JSON list of C-alpha atoms in Angstrom, two decimals:
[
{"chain": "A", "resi": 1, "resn": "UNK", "atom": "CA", "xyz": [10.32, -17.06, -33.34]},
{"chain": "A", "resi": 2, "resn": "UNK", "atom": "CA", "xyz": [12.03, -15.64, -36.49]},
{"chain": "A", "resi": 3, "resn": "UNK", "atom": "CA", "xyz": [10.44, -14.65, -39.71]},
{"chain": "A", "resi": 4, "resn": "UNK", "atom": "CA", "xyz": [10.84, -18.13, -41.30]},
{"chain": "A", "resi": 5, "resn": "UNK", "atom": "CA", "xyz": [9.28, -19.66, -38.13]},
{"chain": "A", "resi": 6, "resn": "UNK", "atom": "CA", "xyz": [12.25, -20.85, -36.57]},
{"chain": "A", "resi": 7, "resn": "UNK", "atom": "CA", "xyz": [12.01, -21.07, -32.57]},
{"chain": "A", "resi": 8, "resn": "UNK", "atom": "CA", "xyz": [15.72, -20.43, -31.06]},
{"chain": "A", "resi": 9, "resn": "UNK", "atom": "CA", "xyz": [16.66, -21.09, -27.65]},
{"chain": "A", "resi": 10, "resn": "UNK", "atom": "CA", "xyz": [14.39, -21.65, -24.71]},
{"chain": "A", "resi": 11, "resn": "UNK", "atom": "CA", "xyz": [10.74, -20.89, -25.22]},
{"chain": "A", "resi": 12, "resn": "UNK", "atom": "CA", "xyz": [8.96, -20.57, -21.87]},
{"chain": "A", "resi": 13, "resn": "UNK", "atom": "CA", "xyz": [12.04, -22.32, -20.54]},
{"chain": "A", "resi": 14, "resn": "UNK", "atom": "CA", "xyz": [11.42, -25.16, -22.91]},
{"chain": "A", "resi": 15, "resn": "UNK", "atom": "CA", "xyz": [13.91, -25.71, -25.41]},
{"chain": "A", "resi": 16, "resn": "UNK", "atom": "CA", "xyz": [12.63, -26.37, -29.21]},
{"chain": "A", "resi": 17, "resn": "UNK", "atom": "CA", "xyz": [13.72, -27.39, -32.34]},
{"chain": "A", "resi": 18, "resn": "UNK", "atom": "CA", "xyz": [12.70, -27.24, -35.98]},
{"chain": "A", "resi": 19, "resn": "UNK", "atom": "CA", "xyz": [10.33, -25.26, -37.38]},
{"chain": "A", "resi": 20, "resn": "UNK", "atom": "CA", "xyz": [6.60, -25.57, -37.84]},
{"chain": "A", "resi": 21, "resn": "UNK", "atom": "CA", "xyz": [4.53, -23.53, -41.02]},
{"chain": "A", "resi": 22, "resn": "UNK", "atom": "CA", "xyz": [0.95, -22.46, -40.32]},
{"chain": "A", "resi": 23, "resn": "UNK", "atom": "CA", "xyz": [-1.93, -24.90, -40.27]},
{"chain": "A", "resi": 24, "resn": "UNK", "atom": "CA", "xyz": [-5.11, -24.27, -41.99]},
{"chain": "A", "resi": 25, "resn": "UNK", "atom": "CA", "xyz": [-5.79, -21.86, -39.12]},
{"chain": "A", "resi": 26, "resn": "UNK", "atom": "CA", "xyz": [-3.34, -19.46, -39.90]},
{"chain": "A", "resi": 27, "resn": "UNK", "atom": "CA", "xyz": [-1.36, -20.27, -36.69]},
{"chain": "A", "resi": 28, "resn": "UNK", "atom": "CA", "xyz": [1.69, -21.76, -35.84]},
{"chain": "A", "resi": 29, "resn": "UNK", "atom": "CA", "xyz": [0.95, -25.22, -33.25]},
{"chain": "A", "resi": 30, "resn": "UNK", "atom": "CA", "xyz": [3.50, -25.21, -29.99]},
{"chain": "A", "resi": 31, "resn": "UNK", "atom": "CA", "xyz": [4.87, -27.72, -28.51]},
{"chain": "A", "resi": 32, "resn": "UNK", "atom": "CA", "xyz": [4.99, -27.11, -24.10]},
{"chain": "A", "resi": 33, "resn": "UNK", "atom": "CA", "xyz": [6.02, -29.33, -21.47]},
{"chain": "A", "resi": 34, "resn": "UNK", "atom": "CA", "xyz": [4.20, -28.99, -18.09]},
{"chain": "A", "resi": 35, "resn": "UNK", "atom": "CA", "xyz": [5.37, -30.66, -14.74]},
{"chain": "A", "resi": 36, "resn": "UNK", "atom": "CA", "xyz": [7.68, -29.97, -11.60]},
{"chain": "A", "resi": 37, "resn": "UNK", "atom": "CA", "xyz": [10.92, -28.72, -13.89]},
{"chain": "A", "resi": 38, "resn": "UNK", "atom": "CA", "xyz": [10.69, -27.93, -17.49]},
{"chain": "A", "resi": 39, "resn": "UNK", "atom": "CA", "xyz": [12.29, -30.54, -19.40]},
{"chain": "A", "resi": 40, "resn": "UNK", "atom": "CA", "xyz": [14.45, -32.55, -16.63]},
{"chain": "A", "resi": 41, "resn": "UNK", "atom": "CA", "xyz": [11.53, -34.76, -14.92]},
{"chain": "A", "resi": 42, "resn": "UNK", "atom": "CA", "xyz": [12.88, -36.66, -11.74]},
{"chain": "A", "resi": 43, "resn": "UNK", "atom": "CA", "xyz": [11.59, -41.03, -11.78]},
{"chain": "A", "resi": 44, "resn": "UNK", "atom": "CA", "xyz": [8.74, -41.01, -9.25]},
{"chain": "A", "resi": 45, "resn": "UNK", "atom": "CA", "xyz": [7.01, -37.70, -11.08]},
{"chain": "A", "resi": 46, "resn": "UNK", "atom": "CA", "xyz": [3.43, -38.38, -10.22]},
{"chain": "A", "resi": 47, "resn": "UNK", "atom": "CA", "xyz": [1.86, -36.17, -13.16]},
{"chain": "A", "resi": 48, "resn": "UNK", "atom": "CA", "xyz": [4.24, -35.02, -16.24]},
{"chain": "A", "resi": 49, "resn": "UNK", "atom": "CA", "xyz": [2.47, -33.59, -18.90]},
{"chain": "A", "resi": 50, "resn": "UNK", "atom": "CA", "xyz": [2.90, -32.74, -23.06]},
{"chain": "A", "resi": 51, "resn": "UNK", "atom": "CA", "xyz": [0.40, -30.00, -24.48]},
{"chain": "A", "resi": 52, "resn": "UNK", "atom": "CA", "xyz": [-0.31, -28.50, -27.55]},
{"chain": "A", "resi": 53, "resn": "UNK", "atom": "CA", "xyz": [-1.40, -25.30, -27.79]},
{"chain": "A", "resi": 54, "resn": "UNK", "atom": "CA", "xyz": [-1.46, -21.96, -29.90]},
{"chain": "A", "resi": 55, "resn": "UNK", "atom": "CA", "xyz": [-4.23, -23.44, -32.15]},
{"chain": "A", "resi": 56, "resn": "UNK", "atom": "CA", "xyz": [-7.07, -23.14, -33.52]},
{"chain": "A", "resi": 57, "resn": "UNK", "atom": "CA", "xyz": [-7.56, -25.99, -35.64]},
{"chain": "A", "resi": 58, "resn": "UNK", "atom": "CA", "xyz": [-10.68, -28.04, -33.75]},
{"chain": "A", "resi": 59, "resn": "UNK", "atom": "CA", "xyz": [-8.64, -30.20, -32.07]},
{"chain": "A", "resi": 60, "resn": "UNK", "atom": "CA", "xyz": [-12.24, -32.81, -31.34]},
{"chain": "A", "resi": 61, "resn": "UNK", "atom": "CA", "xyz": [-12.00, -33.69, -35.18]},
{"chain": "A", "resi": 62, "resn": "UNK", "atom": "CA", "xyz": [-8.20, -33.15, -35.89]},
{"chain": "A", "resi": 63, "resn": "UNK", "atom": "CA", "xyz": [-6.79, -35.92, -33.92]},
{"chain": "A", "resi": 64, "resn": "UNK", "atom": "CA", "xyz": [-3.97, -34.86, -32.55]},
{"chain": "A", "resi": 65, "resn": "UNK", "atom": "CA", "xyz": [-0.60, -37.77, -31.92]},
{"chain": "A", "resi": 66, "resn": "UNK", "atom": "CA", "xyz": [2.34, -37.07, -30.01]},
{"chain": "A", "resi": 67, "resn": "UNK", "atom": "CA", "xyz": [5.24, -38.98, -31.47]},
{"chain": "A", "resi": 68, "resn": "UNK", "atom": "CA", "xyz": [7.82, -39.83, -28.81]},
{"chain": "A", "resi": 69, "resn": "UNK", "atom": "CA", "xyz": [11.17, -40.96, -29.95]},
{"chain": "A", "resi": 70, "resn": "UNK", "atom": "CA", "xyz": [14.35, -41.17, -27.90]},
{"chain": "A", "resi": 71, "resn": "UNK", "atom": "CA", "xyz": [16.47, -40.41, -31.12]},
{"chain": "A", "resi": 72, "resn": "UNK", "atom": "CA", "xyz": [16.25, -36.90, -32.82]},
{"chain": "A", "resi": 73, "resn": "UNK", "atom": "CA", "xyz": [20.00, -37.33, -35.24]},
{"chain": "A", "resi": 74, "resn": "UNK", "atom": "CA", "xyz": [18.62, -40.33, -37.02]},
{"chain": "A", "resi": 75, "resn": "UNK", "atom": "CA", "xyz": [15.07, -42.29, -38.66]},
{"chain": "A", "resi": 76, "resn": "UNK", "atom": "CA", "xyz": [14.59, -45.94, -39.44]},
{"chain": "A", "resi": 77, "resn": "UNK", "atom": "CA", "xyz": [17.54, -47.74, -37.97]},
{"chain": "A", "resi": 78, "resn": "UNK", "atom": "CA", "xyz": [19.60, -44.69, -38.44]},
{"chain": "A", "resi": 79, "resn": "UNK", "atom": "CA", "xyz": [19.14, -44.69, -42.37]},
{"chain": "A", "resi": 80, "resn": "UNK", "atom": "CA", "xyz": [17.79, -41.43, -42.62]},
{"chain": "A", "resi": 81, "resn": "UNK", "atom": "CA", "xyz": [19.00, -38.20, -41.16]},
{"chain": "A", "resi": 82, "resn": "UNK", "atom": "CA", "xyz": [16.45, -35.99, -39.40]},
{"chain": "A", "resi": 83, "resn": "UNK", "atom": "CA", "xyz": [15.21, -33.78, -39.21]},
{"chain": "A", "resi": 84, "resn": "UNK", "atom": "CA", "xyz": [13.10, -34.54, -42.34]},
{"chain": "A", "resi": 85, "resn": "UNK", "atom": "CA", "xyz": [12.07, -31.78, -44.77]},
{"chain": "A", "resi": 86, "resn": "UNK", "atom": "CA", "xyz": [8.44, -32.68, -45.15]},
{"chain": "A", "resi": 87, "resn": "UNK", "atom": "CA", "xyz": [8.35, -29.99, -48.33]},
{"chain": "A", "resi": 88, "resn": "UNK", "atom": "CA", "xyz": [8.67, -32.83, -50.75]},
{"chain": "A", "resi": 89, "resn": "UNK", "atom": "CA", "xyz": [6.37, -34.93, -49.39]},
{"chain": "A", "resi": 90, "resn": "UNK", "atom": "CA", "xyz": [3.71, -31.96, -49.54]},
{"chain": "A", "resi": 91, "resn": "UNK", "atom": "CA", "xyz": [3.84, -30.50, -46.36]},
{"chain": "A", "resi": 92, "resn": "UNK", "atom": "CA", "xyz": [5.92, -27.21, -47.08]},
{"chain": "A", "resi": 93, "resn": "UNK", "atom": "CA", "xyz": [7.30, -25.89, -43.79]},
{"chain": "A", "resi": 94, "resn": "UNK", "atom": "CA", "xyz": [7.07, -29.00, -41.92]},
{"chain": "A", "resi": 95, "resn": "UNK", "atom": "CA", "xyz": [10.04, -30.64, -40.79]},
{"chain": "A", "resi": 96, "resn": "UNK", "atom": "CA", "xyz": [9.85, -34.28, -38.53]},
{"chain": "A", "resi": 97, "resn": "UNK", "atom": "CA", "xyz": [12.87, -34.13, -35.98]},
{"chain": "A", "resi": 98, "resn": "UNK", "atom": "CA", "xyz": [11.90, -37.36, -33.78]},
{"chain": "A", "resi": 99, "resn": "UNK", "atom": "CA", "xyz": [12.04, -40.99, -34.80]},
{"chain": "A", "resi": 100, "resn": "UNK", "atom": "CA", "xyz": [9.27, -42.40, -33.17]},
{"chain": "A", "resi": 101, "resn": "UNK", "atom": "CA", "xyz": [8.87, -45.44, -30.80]},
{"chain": "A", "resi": 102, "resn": "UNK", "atom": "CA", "xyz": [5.34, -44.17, -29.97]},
{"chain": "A", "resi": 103, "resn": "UNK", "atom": "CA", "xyz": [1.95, -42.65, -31.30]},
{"chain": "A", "resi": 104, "resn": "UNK", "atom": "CA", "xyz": [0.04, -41.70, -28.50]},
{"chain": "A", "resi": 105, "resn": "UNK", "atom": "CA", "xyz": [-3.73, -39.96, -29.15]},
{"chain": "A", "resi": 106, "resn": "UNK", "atom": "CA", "xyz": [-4.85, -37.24, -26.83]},
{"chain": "A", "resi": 107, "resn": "UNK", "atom": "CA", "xyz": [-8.74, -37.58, -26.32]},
{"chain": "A", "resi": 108, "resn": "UNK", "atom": "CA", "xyz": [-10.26, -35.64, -25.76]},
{"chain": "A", "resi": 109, "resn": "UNK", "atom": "CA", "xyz": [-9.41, -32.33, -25.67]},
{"chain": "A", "resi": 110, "resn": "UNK", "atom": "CA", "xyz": [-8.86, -30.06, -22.68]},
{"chain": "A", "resi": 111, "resn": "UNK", "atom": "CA", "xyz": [-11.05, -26.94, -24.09]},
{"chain": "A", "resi": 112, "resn": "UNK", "atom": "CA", "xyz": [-11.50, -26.71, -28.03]},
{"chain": "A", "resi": 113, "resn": "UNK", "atom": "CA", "xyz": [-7.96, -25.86, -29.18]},
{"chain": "A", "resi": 114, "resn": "UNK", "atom": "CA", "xyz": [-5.52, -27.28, -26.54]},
{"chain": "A", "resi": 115, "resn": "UNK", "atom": "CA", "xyz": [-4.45, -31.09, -25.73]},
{"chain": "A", "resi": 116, "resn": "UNK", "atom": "CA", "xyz": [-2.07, -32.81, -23.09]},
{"chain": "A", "resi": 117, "resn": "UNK", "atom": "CA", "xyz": [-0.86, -35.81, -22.69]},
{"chain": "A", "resi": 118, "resn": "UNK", "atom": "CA", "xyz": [-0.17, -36.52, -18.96]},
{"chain": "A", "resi": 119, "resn": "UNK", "atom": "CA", "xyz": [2.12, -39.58, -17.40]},
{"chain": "A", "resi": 120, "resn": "UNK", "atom": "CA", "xyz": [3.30, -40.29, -13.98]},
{"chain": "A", "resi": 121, "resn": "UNK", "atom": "CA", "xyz": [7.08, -41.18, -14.53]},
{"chain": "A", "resi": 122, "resn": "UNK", "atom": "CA", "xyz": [8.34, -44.23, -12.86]},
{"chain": "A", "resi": 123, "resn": "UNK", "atom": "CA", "xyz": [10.64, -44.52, -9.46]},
{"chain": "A", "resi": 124, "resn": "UNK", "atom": "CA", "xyz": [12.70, -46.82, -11.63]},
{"chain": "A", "resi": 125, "resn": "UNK", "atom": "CA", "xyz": [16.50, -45.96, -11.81]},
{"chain": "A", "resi": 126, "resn": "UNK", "atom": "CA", "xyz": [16.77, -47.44, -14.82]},
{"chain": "A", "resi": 127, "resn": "UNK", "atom": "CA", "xyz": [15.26, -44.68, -16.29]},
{"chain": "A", "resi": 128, "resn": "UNK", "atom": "CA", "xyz": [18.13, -42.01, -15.03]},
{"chain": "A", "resi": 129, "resn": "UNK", "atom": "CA", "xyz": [19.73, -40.24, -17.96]},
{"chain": "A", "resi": 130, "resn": "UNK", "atom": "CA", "xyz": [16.81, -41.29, -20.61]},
{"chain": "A", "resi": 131, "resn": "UNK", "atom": "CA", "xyz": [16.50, -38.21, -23.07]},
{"chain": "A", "resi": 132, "resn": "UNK", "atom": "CA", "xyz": [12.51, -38.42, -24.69]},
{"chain": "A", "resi": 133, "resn": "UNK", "atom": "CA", "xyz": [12.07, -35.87, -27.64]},
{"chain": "A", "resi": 134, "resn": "UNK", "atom": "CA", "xyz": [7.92, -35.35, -28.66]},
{"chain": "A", "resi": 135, "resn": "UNK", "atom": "CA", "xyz": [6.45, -33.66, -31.78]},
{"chain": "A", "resi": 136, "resn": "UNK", "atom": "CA", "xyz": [2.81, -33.14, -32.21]},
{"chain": "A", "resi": 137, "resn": "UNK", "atom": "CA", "xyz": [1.22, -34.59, -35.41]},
{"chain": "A", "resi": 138, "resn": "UNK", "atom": "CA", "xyz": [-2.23, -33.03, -36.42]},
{"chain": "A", "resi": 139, "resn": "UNK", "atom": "CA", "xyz": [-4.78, -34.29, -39.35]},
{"chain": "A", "resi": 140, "resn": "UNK", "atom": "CA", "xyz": [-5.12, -31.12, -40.95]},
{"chain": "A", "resi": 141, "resn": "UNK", "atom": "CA", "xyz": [-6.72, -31.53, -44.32]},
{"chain": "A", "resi": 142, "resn": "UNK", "atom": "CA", "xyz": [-6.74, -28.36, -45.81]},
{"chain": "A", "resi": 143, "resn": "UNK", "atom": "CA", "xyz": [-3.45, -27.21, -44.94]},
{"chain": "A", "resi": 144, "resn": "UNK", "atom": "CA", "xyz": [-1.06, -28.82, -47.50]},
{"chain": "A", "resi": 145, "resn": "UNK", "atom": "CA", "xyz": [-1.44, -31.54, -49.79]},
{"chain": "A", "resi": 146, "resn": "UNK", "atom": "CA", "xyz": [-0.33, -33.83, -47.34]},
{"chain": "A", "resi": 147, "resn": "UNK", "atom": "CA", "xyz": [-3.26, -32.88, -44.70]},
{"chain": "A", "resi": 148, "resn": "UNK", "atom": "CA", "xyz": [-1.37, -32.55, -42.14]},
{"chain": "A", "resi": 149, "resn": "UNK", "atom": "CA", "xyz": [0.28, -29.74, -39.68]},
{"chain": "A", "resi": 150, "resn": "UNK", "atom": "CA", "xyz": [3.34, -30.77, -37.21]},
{"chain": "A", "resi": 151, "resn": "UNK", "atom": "CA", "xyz": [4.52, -28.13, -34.08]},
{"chain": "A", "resi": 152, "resn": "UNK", "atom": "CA", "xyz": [8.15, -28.06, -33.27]},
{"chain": "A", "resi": 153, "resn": "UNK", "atom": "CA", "xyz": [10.10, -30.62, -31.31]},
{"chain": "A", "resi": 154, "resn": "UNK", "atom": "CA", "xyz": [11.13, -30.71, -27.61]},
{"chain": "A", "resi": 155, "resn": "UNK", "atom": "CA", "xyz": [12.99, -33.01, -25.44]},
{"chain": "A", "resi": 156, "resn": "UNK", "atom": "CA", "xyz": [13.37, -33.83, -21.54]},
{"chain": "A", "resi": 157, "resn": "UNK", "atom": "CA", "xyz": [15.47, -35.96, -19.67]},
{"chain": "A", "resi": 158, "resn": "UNK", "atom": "CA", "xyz": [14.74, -38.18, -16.85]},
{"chain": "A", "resi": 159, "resn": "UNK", "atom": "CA", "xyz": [16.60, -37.88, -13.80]},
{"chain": "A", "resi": 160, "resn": "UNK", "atom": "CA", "xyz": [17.22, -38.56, -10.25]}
]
């Protein structure tokens, strides 16, 4: 990670994008993806998981929501481009790369400051090729005016 926050290139052989400020905590929330290959996840996977992590924001009261999204160029109908500076908006620091098709909670937490969400991935062809980018949304009160902290984005892809 640079100075400004920015990851670059594979992070423990996950590739990110964007770039996350601090939460209320002082620390930066990651974004990991945990199963048999980093980020290309064969149909018939029987556990994939998405974590946070690098937190310490209470993650029992903060209610964390991983946004999945299958488009990371684009928002609403392909109206707006993304990523989304969320600096306006009052969340300096904060930019949303992933136009989301789901909100998924993780309860409850796995330890005080670190969440997955887990999935077994279908033995469905259909699903060869899909490319699924996630970004972790956190209720963060005291962090910005908008009350909220993001981590970076990430993608995989399912295969065969």
């Amino acid at each position: 990670r640079d100075d400004a926050g920015v990851r670059h290139g594979p992070v423990d052989g996950a590739p990110r994008v964007g770039k996350n400020a601090a939460g209320s905590d002082g620390k930066h929330p990651r974004i990991s993806l945990w199963g048999p290959s980093v980020n290309l996840v064969p149909i018939g996977t029987p556990y994939f998981a998405i974590l946070i992590e690098d937190t310490t924001l209470p993650l029992t009261t903060t209610q964390p929501l991983l946004m999945l999204g299958r488009e990371f160029e684009t928002a609403f109908g392909g109206t707006v481009a993304l990523p989304i500076d969320l600096t306006p908006h009052g969340a300096p620091g904060f930019e949303l790369w992933v136009d989301p098709f789901a909100f998924l909670a993780a309860q409850p937490p796995l330890g005080n400051h670190h969440c997955e969400i887990g999935a077994s991935i279908p033995n469905d062809p259909r699903l060869i090729g899909e490319l699924v980018w996630c970004q972790w949304l956190l209720r963060d009160p005291t962090a910005n005016a908008a009350g909220l902290t993001l981590t970076e984005a990430t993608a995989f892809v399912i295969t065969e």
